[in-house]
Short mmCIF file of C-alpha atoms and ligand atoms in Angstrom, two decimals:
data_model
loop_
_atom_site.label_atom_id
_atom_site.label_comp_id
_atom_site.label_asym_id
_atom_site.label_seq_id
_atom_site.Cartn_x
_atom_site.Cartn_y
_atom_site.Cartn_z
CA UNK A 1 132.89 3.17 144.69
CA UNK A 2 134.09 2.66 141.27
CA UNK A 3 134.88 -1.04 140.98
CA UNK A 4 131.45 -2.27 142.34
CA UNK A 5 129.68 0.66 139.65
CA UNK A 6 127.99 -0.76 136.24
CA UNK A 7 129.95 0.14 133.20
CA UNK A 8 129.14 3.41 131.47
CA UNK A 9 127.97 2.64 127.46
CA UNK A 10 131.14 3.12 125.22
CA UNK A 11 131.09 6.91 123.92
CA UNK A 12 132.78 9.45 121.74
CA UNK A 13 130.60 12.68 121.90
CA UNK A 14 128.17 13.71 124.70
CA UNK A 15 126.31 16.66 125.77
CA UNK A 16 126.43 17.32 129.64
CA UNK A 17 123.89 19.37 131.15
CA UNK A 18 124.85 20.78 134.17
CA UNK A 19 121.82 22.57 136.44
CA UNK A 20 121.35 25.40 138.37
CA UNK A 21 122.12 23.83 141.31
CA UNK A 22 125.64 23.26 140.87
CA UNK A 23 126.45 26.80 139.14
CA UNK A 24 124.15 28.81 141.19
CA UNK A 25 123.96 26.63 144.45
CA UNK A 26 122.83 29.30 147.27
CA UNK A 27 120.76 30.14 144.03
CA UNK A 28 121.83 33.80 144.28
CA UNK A 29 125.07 34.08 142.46
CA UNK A 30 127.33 31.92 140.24
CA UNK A 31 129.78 30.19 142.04
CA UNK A 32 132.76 27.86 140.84
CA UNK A 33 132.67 25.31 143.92
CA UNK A 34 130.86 22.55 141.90
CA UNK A 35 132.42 23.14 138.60
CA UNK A 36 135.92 22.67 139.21
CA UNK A 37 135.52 18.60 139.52
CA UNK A 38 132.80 18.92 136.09
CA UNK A 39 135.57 20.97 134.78
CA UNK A 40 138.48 18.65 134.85
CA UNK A 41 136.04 16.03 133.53
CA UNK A 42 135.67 17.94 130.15
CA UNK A 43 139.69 18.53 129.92
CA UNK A 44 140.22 14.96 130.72
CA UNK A 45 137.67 13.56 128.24
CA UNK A 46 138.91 16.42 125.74
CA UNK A 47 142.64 15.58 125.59
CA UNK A 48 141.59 11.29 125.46
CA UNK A 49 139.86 12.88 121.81
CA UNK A 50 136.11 12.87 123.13
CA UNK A 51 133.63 15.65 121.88
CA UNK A 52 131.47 17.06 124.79
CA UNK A 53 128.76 19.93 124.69
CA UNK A 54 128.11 21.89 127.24
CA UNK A 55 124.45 22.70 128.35
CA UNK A 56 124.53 24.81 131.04
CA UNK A 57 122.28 27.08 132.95
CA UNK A 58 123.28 29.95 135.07
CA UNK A 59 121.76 33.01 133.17
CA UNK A 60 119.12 34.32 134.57
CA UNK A 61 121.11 33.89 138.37
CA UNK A 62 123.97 35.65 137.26
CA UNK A 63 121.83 38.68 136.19
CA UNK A 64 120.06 38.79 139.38
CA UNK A 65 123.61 38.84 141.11
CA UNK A 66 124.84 41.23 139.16
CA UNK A 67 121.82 43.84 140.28
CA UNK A 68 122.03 42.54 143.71
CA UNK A 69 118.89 40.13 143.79
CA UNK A 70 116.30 42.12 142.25
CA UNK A 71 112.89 40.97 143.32
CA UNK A 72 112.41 39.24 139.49
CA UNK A 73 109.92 36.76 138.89
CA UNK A 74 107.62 38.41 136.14
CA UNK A 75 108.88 36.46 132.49
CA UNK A 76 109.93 40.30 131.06
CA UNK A 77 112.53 40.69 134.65
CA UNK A 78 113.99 36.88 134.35
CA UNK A 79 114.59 37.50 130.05
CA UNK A 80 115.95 40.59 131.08
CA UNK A 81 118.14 39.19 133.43
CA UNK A 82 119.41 36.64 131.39
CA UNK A 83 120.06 38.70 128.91
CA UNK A 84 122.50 40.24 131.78
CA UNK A 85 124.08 36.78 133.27
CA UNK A 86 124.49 34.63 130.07
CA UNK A 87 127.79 36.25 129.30
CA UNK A 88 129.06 36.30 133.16
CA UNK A 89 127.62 32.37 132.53
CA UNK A 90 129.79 31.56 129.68
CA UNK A 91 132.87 33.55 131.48
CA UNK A 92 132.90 31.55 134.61
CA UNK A 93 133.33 28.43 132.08
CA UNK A 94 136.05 29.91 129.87
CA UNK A 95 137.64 30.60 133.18
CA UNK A 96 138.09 27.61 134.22
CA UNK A 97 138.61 25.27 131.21
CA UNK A 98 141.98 25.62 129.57
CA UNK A 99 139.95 25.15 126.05
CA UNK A 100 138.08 27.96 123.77
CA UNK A 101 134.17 27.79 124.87
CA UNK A 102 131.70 29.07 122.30
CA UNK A 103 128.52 30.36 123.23
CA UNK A 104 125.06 29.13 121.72
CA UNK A 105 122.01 30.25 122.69
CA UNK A 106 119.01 27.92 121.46
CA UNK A 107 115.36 28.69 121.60
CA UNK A 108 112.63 26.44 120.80
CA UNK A 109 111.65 27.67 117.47
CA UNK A 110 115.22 26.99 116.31
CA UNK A 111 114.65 23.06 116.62
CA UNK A 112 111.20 23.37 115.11
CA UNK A 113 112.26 25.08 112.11
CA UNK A 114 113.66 22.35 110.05
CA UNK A 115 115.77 24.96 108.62
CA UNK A 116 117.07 26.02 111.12
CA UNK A 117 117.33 22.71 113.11
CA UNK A 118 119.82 21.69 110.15
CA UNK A 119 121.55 24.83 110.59
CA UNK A 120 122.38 24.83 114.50
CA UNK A 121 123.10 21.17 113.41
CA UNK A 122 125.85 22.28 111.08
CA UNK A 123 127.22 24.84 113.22
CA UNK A 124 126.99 22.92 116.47
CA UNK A 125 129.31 19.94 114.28
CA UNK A 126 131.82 22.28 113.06
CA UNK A 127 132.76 23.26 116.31
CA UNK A 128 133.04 20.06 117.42
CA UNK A 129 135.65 19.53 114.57
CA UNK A 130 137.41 22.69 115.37
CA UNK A 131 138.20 21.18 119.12
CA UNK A 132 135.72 24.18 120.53
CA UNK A 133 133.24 23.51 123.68
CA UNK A 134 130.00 24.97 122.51
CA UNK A 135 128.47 25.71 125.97
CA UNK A 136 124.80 26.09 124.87
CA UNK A 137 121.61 27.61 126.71
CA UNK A 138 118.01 28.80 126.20
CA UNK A 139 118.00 31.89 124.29
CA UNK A 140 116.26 32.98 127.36
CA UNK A 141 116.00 36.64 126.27
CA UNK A 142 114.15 36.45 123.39
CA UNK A 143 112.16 33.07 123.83
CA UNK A 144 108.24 33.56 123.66
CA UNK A 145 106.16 32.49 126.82
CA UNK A 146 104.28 29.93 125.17
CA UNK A 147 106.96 28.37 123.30
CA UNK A 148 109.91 28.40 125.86
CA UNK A 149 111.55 25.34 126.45
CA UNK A 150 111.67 26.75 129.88
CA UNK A 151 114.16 24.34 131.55
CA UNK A 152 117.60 23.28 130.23
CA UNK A 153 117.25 19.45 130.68
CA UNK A 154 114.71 19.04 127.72
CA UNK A 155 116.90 21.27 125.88
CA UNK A 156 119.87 19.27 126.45
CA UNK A 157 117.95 16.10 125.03
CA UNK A 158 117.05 18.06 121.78
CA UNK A 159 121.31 18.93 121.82
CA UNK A 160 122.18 15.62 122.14
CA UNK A 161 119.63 14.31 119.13
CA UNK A 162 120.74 17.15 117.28
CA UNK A 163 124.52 16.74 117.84
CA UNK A 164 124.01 12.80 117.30
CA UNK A 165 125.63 12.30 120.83
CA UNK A 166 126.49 8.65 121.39
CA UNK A 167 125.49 9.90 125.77
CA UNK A 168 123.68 12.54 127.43
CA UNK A 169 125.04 13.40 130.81
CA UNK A 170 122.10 15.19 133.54
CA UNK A 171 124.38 16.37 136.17
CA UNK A 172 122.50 17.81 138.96
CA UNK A 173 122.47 17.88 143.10
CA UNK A 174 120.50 14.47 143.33
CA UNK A 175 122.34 11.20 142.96
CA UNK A 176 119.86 9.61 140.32
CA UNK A 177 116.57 8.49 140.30
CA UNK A 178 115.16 6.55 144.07
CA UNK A 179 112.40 4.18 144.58
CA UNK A 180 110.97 6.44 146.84
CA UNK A 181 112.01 10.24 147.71
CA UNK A 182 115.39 10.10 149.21
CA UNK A 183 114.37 13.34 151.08
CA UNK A 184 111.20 12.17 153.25
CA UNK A 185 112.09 8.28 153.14
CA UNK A 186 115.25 7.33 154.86
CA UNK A 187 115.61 3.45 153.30
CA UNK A 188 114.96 4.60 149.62
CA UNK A 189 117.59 3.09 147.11
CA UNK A 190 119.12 4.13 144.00
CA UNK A 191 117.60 3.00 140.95
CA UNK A 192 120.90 1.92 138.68
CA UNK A 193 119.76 0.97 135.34
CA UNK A 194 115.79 1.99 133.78
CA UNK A 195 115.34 -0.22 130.84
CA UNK A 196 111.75 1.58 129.72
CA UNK A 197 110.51 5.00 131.09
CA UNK A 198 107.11 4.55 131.66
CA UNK A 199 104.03 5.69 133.65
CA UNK A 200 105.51 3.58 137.05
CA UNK A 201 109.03 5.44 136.29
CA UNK A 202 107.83 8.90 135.96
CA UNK A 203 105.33 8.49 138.96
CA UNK A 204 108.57 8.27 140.78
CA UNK A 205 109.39 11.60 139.74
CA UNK A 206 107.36 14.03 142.21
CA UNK A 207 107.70 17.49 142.02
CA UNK A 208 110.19 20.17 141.31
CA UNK A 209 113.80 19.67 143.24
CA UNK A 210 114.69 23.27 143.50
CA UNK A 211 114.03 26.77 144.01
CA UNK A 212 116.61 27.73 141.41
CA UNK A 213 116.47 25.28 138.40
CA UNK A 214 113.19 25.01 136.57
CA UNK A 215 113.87 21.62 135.89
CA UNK A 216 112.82 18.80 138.90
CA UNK A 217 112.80 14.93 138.04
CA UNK A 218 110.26 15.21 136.00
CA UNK A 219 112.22 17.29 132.94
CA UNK A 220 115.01 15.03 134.01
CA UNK A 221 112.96 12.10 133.00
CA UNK A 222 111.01 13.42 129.85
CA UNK A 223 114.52 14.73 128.70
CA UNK A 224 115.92 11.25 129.38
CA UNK A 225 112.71 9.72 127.18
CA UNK A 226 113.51 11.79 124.25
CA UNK A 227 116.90 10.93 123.77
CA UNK A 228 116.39 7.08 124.75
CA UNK A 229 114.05 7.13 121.92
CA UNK A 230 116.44 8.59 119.46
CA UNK A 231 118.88 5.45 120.82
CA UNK A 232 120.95 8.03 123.02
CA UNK A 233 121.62 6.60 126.56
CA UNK A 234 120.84 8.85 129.58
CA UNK A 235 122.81 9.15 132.99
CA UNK A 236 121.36 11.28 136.09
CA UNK A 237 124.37 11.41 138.14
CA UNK A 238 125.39 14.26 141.35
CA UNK A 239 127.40 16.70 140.13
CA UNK A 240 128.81 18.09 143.55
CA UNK A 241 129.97 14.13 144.41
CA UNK A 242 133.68 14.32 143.13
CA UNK A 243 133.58 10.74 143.36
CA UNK A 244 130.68 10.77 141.03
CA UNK A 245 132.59 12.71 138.14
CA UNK A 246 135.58 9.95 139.01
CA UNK A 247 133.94 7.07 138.10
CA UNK A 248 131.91 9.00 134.90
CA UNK A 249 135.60 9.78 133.85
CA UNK A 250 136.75 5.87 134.46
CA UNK A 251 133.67 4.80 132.16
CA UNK A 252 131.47 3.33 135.32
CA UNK A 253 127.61 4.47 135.92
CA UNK A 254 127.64 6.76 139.08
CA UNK A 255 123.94 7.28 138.90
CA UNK A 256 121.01 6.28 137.18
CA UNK A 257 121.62 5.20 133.71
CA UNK A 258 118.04 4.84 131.44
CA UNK A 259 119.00 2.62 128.60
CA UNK A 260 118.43 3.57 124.68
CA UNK A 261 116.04 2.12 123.15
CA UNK A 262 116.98 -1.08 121.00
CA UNK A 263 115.27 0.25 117.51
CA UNK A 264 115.78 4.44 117.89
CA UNK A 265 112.82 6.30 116.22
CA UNK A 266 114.28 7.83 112.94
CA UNK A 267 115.92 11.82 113.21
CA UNK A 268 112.69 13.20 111.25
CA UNK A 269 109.81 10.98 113.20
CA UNK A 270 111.42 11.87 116.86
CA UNK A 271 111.77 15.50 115.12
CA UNK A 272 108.04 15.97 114.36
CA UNK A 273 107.21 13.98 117.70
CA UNK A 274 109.34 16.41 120.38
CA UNK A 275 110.37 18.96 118.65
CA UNK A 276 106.91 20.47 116.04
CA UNK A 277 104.55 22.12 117.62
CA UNK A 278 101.06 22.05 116.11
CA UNK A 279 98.80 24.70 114.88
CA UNK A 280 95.48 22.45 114.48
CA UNK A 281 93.41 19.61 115.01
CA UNK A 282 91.71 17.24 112.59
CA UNK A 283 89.07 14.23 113.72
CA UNK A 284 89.46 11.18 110.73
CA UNK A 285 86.65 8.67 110.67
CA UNK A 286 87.30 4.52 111.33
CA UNK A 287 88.40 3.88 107.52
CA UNK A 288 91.19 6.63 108.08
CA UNK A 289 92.07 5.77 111.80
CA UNK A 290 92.55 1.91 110.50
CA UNK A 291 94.42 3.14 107.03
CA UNK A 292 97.13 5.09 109.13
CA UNK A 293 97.60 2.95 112.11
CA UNK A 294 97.74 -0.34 110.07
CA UNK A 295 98.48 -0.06 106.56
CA UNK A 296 101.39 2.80 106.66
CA UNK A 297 99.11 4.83 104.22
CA UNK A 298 98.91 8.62 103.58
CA UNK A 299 95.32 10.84 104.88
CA UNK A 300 93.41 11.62 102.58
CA UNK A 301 90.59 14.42 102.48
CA UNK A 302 88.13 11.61 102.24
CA UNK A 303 89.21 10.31 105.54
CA UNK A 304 88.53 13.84 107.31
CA UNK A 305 85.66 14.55 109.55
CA UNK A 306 86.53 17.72 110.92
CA UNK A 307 89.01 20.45 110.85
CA UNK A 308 90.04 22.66 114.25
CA UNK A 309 92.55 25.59 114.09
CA UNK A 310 93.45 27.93 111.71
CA UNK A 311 96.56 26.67 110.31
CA UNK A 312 98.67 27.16 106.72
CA UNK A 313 100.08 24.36 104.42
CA UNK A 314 103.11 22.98 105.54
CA UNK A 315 102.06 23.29 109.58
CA UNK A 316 101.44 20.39 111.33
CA UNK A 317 98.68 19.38 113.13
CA UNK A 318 97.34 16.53 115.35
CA UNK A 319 95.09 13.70 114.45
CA UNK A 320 92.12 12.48 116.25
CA UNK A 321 90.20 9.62 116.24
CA UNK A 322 86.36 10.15 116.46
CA UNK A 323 85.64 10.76 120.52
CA UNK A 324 89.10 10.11 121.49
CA UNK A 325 90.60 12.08 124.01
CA UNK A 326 94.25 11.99 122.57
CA UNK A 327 95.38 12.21 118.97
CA UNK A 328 97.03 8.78 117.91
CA UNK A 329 99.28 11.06 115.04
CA UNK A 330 100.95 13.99 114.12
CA UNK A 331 101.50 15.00 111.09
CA UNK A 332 102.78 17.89 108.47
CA UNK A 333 99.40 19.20 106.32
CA UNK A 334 99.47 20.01 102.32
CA UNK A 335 96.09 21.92 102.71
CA UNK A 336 94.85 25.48 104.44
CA UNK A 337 92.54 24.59 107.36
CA UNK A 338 89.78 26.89 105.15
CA UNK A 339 90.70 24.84 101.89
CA UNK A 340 90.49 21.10 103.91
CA UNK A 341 87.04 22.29 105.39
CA UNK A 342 85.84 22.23 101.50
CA UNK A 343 87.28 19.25 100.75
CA UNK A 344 86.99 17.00 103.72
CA UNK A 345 84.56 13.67 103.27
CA UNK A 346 84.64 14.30 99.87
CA UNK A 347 86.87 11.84 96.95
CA UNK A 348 89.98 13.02 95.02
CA UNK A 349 88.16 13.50 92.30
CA UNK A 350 86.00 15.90 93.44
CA UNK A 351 88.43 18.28 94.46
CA UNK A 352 89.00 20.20 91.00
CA UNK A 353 85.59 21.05 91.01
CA UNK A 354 85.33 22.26 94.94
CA UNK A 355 88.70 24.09 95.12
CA UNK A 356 88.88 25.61 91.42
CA UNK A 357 92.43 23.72 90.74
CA UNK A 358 93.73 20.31 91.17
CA UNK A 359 94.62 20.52 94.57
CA UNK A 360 97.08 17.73 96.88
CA UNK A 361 95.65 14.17 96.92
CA UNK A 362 96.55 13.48 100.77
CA UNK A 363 96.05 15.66 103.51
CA UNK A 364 99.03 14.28 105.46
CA UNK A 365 101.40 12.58 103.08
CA UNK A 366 102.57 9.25 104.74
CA UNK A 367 106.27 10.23 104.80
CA UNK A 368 105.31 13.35 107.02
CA UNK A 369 103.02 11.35 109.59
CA UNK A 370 104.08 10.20 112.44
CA UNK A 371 101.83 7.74 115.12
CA UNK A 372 101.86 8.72 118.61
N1 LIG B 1 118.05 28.89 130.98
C1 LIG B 1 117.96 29.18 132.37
C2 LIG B 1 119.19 29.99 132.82
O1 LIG B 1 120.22 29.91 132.23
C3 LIG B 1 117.91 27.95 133.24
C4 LIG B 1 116.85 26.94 132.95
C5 LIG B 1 117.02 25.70 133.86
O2 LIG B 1 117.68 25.79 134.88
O3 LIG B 1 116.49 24.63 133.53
O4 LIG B 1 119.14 30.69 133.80
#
């Protein structure tokens, strides 16, 4: 299998995500059958000096095996549970690697704070220097409905950005990404290499693969989109194929391998695309629309037709075009929504006189705008 394999990009540090499916495969309890073969992969690569990060699910099914399959599908029962599993999670991996494991639990607010972003940034790299496996998760327990990452391969594309990972590894129960669905049609083939993910790839991607993950082809593919753009290369490869994790560990491409990106979005523009969430909407008229798209330059409260939301200075928001559908730009605001609705259509220098004090020229300053 190996010899006739494409080679695997040159790396140094990557994140592997490993999915329900292989740590909770009857998707009752955690078992080790699957991660003995992912587990000799991380030794291997560790002692040849590679940097790996773990992403790894597992939680919420070790909880429920641990109460004897509760009936738990309410969000309050599954954060409780994981609150239950994650240590049994990170145990099970200790167990079997012959290196320390540290745990870090990640929720989406984390990478939206820039703050914090940094932060998990710094900590996640001085692990990495100290020769420790940070085997990272959702923070599952304490993550808010609406702004759950809810599946671990998204969340192992914002690792990988955030640890600067030169691969991210999706290791899963499927062998990659098919022209067709392996499942229903018997002659479907392998797709090796994706140079662009785009509408044709992700219609490929059908519906959820699982009962246990959250994650189906679909998360596979956005989280493999995300970290293409940020220039990281993505493999989907079967974790339960021992001759899979063989050829990963000789440096050949055992699955489906989406390429980076030739010219990787810079860390804060893929930040504010992915990771912010916004609070508000604004609608900009022509002049604006053509000032931002074309000429690079900063929004303006002239430029502003109308304000949605109620959101604070310093949130971002999303930027409309007049009747469009979709907002063509996303961007970090320097005014109250109440403050831009006195302001908006109206020139700099009118704004002493409507606000009372000399208040920001642009409403989105270029260097925090980024198009869509
Ligand atoms: N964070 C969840 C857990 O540990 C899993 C999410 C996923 O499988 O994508 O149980």
């Amino acid at each position: 299998m190996n010899a006739s394999l494409p080679p695997l990009p040159p790396w140094r540090r990557a994140v592997l995500k490993v999915g329900s499916n292989l740590i909770a495969p009857e998707g009752r309890r955690l078992s080790t059958r699957h991660l003995l073969g992912i587990a000799r992969f991380i030794t291997d690569a560790k002692a040849e000096g590679r940097e790996l990060v773990l992403v790894s699910s597992g939680a919420v099914a070790a909880g429920r095996a641990l109460l004897g399959n509760p009936d738990a599908s309410a969000l309050p029962a599954k954060q409780a549970l994981a609150a239950l599993g994650q240590p049994r999670m990170v145990e099970v991996w200790a167990r079997l690697l012959d290196l320390p494991c540290a745990q870090v639990l990640l929720a989406f607010d984390d990478l939206q704070n820039r703050r914090r972003f940094v932060n998990a940034k710094n900590t996640l790299r001085e692990l990495l220097r100290l020769g420790v496996l940070p085997v990272v998760n959702e923070n599952d327990s304490v993550a808010i409905d609406e702004l759950r990452l809810g599946d671990n391969d998204n969340l192992a594309a914002h690792v990988a950005v955030l640890v600067e990972a030169d691969l991210l590894v999706l290791l899963s129960d499927v062998d990659g990404l098919f022209d067709a669905d392996p499942r229903s049609t018997p002659g479907a083939n392998r797709i090796e290499r994706v140079a662009v993910i785009d509408d044709a790839v992700f219609a490929l991607a059908g519906g959820a693969g699982s009962a246990v993950g959250t994650g189906g082809m679909r998360t596979k593919l956005e989280a493999a989109a995300k970290a293409t753009a940020r220039g990281i290369p993505t493999l989907i490869a079967n974790g339960r194929e021992a001759a899979a994790l063989e050829a990963l560990a000789r440096g050949r491409c055992p699955g489906t391998l989406f390429e980076a990106t030739a010219s990787p979005a810079s860390a804060k523009a893929h930040w504010m695309r992915h990771a912010l969430a916004c609070r508000g909407r604004l609608q900009v008229d022509a002049g604006a629309l053509r000032a931002l798209r074309e000429r690079g330059a900063s929004l303006l409260p002239a430029g502003v037709r109308a304000v949605d939301g109620a959101f604070h200075a310093g949130d971002a928001v999303e930027v409309f075009a007049e009747g469009a559908a979709q907002p063509f730009a996303k961007g970090i605001v320097q005014y109250d929504a109440g403050e831009l609705r006195r302001v908006l259509g109206r020139s700099s220098a009118e704004l002493p006189a409507l606000l009372g004090y000399q208040g920001p020229d642009t409403v989105i300053h270029r260097d925090d705008l980024v198009l869509l």
